[in-house]
Coordinates of C-alpha atoms and ligand atoms in Angstrom, one line a residue:
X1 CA 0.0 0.0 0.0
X2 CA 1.3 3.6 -0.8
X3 CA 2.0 6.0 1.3
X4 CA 3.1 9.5 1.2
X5 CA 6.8 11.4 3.1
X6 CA 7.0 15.1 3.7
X7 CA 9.1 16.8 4.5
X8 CA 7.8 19.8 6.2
X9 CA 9.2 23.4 6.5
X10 CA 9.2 24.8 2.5
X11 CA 7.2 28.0 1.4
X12 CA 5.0 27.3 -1.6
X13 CA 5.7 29.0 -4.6
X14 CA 4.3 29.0 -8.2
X15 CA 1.4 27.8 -10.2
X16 CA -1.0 24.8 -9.4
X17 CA -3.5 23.9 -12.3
X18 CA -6.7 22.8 -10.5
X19 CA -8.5 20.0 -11.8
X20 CA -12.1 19.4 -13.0
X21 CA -14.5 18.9 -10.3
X22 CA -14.7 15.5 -8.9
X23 CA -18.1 15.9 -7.5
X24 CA -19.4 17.5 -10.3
X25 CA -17.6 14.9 -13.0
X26 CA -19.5 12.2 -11.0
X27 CA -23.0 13.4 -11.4
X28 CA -22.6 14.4 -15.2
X29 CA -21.2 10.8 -15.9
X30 CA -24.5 9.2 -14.4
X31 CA -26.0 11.9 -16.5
X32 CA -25.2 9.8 -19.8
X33 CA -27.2 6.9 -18.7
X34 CA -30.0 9.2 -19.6
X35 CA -30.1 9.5 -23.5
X36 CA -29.1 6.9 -26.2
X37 CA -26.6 9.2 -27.9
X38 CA -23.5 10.4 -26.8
X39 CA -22.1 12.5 -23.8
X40 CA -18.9 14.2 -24.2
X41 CA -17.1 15.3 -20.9
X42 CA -13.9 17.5 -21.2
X43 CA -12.6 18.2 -18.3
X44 CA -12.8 14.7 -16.3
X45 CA -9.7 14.6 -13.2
X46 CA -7.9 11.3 -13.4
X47 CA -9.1 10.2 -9.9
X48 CA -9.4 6.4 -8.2
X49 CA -13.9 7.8 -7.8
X50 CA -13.8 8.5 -11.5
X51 CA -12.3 5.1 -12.9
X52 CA -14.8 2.8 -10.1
X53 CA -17.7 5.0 -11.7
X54 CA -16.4 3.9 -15.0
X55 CA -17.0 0.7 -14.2
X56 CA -20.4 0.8 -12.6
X57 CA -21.7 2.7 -15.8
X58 CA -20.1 -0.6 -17.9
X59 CA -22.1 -2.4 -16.5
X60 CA -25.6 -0.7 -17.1
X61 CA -24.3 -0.6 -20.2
X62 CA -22.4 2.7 -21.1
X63 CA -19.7 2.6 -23.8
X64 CA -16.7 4.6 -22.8
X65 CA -14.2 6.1 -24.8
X66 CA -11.6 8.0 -23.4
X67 CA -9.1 10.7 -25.0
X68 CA -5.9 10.5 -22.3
X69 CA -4.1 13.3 -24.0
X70 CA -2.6 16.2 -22.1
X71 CA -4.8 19.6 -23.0
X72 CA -3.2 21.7 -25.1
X73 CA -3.9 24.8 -23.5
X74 CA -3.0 23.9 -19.9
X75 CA -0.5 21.4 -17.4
X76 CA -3.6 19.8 -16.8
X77 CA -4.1 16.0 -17.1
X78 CA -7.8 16.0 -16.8
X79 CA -9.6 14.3 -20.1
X80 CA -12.0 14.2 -22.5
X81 CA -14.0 10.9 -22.1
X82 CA -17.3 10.2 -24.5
X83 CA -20.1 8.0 -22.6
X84 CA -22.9 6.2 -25.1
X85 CA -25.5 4.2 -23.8
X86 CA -26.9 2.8 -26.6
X87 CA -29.3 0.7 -24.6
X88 CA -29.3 0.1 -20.7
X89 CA -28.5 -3.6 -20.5
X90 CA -28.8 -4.1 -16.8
X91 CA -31.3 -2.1 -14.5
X92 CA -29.2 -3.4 -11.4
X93 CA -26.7 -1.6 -9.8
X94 CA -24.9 -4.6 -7.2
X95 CA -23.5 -4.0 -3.6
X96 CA -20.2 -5.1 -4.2
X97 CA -19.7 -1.8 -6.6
X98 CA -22.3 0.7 -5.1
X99 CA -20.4 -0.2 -1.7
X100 CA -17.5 1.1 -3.1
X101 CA -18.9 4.5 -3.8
X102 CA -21.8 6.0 -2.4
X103 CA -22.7 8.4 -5.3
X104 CA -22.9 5.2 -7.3
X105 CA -26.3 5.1 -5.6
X106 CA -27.4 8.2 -7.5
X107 CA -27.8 6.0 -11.0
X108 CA -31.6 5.0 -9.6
X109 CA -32.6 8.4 -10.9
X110 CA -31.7 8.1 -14.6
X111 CA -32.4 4.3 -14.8
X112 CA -36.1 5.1 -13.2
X113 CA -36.7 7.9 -15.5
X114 CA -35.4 5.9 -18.9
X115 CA -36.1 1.8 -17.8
X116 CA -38.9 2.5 -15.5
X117 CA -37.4 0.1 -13.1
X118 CA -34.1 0.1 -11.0
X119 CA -33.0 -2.3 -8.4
X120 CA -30.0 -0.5 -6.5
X121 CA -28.0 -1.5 -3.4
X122 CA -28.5 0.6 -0.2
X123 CA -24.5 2.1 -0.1
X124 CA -24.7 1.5 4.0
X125 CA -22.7 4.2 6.0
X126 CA -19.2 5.2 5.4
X127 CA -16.5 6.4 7.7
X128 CA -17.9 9.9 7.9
X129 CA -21.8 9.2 9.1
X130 CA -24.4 7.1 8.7
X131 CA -25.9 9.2 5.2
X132 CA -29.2 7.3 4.9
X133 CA -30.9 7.3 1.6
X134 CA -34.6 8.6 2.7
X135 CA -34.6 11.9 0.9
X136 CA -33.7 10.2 -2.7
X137 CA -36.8 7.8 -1.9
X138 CA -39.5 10.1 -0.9
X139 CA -37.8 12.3 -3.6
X140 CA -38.5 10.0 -6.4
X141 CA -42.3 9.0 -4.9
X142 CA -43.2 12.6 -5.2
X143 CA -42.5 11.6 -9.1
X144 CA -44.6 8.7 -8.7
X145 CA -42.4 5.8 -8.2
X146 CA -43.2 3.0 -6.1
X147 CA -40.4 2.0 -3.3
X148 CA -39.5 -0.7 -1.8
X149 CA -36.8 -2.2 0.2
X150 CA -35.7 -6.2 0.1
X151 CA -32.7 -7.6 1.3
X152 CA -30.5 -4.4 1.3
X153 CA -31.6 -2.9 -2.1
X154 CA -33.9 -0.5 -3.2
X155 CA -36.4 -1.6 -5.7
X156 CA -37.8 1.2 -7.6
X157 CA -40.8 1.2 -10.0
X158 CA -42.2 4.1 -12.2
X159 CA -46.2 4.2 -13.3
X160 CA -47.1 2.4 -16.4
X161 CA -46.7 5.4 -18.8
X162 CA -43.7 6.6 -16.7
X163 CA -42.6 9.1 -13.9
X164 CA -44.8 12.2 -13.2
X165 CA -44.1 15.6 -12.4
X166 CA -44.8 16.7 -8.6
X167 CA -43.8 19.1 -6.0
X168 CA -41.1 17.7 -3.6
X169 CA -39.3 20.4 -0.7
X170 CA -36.4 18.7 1.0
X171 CA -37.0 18.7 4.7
X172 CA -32.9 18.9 5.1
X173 CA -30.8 20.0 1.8
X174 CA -28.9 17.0 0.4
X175 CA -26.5 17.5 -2.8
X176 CA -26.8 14.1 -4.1
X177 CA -31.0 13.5 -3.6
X178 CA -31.1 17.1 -5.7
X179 CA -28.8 15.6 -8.6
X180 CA -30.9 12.7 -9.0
X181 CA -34.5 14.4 -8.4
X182 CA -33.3 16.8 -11.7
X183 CA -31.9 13.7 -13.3
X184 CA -35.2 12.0 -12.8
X185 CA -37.8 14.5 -13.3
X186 CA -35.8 15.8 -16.7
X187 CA -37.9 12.6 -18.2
X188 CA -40.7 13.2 -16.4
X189 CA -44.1 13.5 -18.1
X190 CA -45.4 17.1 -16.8
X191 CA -43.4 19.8 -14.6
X192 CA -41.4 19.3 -11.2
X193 CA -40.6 21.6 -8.7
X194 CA -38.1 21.1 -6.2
X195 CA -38.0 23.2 -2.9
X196 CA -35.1 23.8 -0.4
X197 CA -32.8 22.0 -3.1
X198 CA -28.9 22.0 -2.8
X199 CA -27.6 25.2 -4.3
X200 CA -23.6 23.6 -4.8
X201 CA -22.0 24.9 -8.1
X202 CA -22.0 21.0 -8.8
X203 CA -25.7 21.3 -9.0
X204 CA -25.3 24.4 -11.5
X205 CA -22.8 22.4 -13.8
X206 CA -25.1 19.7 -13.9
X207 CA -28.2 21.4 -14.8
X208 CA -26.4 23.3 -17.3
X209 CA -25.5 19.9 -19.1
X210 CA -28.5 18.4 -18.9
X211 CA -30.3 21.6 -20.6
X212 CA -27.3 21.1 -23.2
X213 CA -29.1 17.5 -23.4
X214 CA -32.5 18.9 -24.2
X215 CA -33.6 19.2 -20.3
X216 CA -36.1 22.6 -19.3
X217 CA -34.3 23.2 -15.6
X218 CA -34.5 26.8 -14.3
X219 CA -33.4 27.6 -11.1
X220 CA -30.4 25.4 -10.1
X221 CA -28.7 27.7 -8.1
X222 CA -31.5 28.7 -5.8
X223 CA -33.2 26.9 -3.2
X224 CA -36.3 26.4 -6.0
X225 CA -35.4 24.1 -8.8
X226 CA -38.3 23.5 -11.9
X227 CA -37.9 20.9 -14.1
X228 CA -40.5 20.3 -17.1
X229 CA -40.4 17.2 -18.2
X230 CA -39.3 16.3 -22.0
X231 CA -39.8 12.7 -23.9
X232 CA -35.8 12.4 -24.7
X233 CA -32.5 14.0 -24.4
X234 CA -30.0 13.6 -26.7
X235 CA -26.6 14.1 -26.8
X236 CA -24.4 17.0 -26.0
X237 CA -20.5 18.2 -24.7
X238 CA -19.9 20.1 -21.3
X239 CA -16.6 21.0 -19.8
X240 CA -16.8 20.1 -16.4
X241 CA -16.4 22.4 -13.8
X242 CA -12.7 23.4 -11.5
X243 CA -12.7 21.4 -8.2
X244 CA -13.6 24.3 -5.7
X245 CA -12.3 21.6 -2.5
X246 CA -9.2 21.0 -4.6
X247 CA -9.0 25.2 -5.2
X248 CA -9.7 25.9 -1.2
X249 CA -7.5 22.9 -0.3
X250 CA -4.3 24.5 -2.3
X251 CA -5.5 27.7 -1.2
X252 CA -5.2 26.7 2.6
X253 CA -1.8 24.6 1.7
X254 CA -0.6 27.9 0.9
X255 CA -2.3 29.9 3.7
X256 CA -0.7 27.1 6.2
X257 CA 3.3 27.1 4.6
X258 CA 3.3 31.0 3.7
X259 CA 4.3 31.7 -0.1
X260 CA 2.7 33.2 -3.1
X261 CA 1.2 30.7 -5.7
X262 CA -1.3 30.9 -8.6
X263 CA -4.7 28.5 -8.4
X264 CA -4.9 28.1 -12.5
X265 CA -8.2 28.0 -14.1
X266 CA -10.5 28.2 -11.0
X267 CA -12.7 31.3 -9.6
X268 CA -13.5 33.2 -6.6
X269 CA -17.2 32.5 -7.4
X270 CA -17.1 28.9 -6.6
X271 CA -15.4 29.3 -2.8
X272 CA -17.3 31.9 -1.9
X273 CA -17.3 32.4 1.8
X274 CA -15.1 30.2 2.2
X275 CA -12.5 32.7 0.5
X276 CA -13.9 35.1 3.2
X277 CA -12.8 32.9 6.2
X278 CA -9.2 32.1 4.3
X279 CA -8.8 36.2 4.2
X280 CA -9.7 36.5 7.6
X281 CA -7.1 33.8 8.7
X282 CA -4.6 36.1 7.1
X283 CA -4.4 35.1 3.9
X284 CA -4.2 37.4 0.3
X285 CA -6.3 36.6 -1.8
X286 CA -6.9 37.9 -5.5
X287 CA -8.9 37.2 -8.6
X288 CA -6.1 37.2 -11.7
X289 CA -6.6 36.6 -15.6
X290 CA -5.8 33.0 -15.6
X291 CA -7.1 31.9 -11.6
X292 CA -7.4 32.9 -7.9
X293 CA -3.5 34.1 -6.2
X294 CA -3.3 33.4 -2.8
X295 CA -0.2 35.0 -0.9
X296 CA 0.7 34.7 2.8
X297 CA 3.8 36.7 3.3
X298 CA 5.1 37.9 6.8
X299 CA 1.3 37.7 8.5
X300 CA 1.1 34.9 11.2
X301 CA -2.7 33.2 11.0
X302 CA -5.4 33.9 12.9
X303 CA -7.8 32.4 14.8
X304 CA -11.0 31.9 13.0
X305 CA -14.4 30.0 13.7
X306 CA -16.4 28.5 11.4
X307 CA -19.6 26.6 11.1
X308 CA -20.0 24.0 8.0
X309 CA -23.1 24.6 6.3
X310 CA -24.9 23.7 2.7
X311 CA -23.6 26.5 -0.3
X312 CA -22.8 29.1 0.0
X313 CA -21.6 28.0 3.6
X314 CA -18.3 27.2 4.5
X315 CA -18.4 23.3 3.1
X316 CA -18.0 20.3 4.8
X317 CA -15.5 19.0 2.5
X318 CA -12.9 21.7 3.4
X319 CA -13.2 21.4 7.5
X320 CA -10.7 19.3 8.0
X321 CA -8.0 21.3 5.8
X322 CA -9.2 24.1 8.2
X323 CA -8.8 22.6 11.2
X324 CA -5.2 21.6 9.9
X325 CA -4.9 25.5 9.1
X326 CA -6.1 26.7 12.4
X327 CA -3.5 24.5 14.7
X328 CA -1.3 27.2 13.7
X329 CA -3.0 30.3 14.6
X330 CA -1.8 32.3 17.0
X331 CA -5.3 31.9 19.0
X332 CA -7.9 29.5 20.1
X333 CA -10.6 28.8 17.7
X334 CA -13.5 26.6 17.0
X335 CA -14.8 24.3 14.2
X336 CA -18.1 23.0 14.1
X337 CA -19.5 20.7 12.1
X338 CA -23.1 20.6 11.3
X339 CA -23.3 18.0 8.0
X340 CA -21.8 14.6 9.3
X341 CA -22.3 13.7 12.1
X342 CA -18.9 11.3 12.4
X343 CA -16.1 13.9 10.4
X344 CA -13.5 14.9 12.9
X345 CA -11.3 11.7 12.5
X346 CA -8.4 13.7 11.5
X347 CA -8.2 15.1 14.8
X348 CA -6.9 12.3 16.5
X349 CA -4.0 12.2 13.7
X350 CA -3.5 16.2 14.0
X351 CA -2.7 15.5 17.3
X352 CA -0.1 13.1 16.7
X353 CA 1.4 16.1 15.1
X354 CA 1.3 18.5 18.2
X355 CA -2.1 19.9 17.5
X356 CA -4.1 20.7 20.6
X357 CA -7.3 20.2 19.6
X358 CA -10.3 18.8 22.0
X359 CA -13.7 18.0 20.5
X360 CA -17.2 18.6 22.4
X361 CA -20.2 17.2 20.3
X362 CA -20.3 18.6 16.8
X363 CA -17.6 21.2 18.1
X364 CA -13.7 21.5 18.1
X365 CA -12.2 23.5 20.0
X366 CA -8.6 24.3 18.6
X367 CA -5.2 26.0 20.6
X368 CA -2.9 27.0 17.5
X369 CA 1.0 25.5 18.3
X370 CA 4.0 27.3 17.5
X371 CA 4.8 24.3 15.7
X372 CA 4.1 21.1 14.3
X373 CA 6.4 18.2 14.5
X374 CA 6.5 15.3 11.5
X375 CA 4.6 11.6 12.8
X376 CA 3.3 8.9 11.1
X377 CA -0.3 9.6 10.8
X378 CA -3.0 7.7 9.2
X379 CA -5.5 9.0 6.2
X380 CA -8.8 8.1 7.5
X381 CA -10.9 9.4 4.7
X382 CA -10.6 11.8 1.4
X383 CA -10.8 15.4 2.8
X384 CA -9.1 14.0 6.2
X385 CA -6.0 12.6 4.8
X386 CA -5.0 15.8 2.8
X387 CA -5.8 18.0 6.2
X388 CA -2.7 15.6 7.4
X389 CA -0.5 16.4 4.3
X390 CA -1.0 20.1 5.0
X391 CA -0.2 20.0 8.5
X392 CA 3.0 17.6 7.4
X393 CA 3.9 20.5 5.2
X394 CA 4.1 23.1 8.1
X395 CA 5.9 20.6 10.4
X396 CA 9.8 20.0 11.7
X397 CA 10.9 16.9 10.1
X398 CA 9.1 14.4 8.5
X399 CA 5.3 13.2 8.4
X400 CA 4.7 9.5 6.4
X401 CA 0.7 9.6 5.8
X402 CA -0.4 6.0 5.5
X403 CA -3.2 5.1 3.5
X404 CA -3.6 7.1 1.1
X405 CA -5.6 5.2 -1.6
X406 CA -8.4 7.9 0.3
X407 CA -6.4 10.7 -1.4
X408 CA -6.4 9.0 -5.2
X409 CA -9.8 9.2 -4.6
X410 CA -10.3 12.9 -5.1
X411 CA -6.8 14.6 -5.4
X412 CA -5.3 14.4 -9.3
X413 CA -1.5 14.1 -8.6
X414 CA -1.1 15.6 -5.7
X415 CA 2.6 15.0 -5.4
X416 CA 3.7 16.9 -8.7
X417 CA 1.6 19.5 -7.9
X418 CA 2.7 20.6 -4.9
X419 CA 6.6 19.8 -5.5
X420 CA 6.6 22.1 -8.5
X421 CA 5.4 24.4 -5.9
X422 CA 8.9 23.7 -3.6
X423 CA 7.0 21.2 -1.0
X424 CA 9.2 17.9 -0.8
X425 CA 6.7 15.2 -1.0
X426 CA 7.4 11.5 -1.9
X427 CA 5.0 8.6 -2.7
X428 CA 6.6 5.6 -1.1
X429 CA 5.7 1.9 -2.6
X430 CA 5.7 -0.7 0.0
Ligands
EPZ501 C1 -22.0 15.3 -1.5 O1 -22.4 14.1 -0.8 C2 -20.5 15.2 -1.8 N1 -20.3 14.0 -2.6 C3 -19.8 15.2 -0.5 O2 -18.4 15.1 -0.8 C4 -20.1 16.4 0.4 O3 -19.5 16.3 1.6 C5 -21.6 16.5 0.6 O4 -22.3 16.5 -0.7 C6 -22.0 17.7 1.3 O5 -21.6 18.8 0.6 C7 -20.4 14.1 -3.9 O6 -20.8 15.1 -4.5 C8 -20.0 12.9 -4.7 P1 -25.7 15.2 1.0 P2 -23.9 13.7 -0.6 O7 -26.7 14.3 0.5 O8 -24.7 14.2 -1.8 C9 -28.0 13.8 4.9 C10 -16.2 14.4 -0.6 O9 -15.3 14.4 0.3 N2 -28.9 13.0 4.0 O10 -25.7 16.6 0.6 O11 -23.9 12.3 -0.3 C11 -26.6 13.2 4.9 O12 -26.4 12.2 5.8 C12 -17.6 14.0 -0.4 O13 -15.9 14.7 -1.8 C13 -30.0 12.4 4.6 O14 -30.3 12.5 5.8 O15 -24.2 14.6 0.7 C14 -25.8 14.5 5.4 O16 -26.0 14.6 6.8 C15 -17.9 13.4 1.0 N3 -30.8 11.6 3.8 C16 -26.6 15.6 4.7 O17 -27.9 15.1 4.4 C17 -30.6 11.5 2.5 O18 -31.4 10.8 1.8 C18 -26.0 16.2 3.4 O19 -25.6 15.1 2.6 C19 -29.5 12.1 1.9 C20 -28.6 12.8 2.7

């Protein structure tokens, strides 16, 4: 198993291409299983989520082809892959590969809406809560689909001449249950509204391909999303989106070793308060031609609290980077998080690295250090393990992260990126 040795101490300095958007590649794939023609995705990061997604989709039936070449235009390895689905051969997405990835649950949207049936595993929890599935089902009944649950999957039935419009408000906002709700209802016969939806930049990319498919969305981007139904998509090419996490991840890297570097080919817009917060901290922050420059030069960091919340809230998936940020601050400062219930794993492993951190409920409380010192630490999951790499980048000495298949899951190579940068980190092959 790989793992990955810093050695702590460097400034970072220079450009870092941001990839395409994980979260929003993996929607827009499911996306494909939708029409019988083609789906062309530029943009696509070369991530460990992407290729077991790849694989699910094979096996409803999707064709892939991929174009591996380097764009033209940027360092960027991300690619162009083309998804057909002729014909959905298989209606059943199995535990042993929706276990793997939970947003592999989200194909009962698009397989209800074209098949009229699907039969997909329950994903179970996962290391960072329990994330049950009950929104995506009363979601899809509003549509008219029939539900039910045998030995640990979901078996989902549309009426005879196919899934209805209807009026669905989320009683909590979930990200994933508002991708496949506009996935679902895009085939609908009649108009959908949804209320309270997820208003994530991921949900705007998506929408914005599946209109480039035919789809009548308006509103993605607000709390009130309406769908009118159509009787096919077809076809169509979207770039996906930059990776905000990746963006605000590099962003606090930077923020945590001091430096001066250029985000390439991301935006303000997608961070949004989140950029607030960084600034606050003590970071410079500014909007250039080709990205987002983020300079900490001289300042120390400062305390900050901050509550995770839904967009335009300060995300989830950057509270562990944070909390690495903040165990340098020359204050006390608090983290809370209000979307998983189980996320503060990383704690245990910041503290192997000096960090005084102590945890009440949904709330960390954090005493910044004047410094870290290098450990072995262990990557627990995605947004956790590269909270550890940050921290190993401020600290004396060195850190060896174990475990970190979690970071190929959402980090396209990590390594070059940030030794271009002058960080000196190794992946080391058992
Ligand atoms: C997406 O997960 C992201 N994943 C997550 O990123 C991210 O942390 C999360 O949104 C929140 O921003 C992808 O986009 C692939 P949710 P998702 O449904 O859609 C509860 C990462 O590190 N809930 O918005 O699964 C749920 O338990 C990942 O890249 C229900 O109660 O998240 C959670 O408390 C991790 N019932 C809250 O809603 C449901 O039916 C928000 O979850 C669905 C969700």
């Amino acid at each position: 198993m790989d793992r990955i040795r810093i050695r702590g101490g460097n400034k970072l300095n220079g450009i870092i291409p941001i990839s395409g958007a994980k979260n929003a590649a993996l929607p827009l794939m499911i996306a494909s299983l939708l029409t019988s023609d083609t789906l062309t995705l530029e943009n696509v990061p070369h991530l460990a989520d992407v290729e077991q997604l790849l694989r699910i989709l094979g096996n409803h039936g999707v064709d892939v082809s991929v174009n591996g070449r380097r764009e033209r235009q940027s360092e960027s390895y991300s690619r162009t892959i083309h998804f057909t689905c002729r014909t959905v051969v298989d209606t059943t997405a199995p535990y042993e590969l929706v276990s793997k990835m939970r947003a592999s649950f989200w194909v009962i949207g698009p397989l209800l809406a074209r098949e009229g049936r699907a039969h997909v595993s329950l994903p179970g929890g996962c290391a960072i809560g329990t994330r049950p599935v009950d929104l995506f089902l009363e979601g899809l009944q509003a549509l008219g689909a029939t539900m039910e649950i045998e030995g640990g999957y979901v078996k989902a039935t549309a009426p005879k001449g196919g899934l209805v419009g209807g009026h669905y408000t989320f009683p909590k906002i979930s990200v994933g249950a508002t991708h496949v709700m506009m996935m679902a209802a895009s085939l609908a016969n009649g108009t959908t509204v949804i209320e309270n939806a997820a208003r994530e930049p991921e949900v705007v990319d998506l929408a914005k391909c599946l209109n480039a498919m035919g789809a009548r969305i308006s509103g993605a981007g607000t709390s009130t999303i309406t769908i009118e139904g159509v009787t096919s998509l077809h076809g169509a090419r979207h770039r996906v989106l930059p990776d905000r996490i990746e963006t605000g991840t590099y962003a606090m890297a930077v923020a945590m070793t001091g430096g001066d570097v250029i985000l390439e080919g991301t935006g303000a817009e997608l961070l949004d308060n989140a950029l607030d917060t960084l600034r606050l901290a003590g970071a410079e922050i500014t909007e250039t031609e080709s990205g987002l420059r983020v300079v900490r030069n001289g300042n120390g960091i400062q305390p900050v609290d901050v509550v995770t919340e839904p967009f335009p809230g300060f995300p989830t998936d950057l509270q562990a980077q944070f909390m690495a940020l903040m165990t340098r601050s020359s204050g006390v400062s608090h983290v809370t998080e209000t979307i998983f219930e189980n996320r503060f794993m990383h704690v245990q492993e910041l503290a192997r690295l000096g960090a005084r951190i102590s945890l009440s409920g949904q709330m960390a409380r954090i005493e910044g250090v004047d410094r870290l010192k290098g450990a072995p630490v262990m990557a627990t999951d995605l947004r956790a393990s590269v909270s550890l790499v940050i921290a190993g980048l401020a600290a004396e000495g060195e850190t060896m992260v174990s475990r970190v298949y979690h970071l190929d899951r959402g980090f396209e190579r990590l390594e070059e990126k940030l030794n271009r940068c002058g960080a000196e980190v190794e992946r080391v092959s058992d």
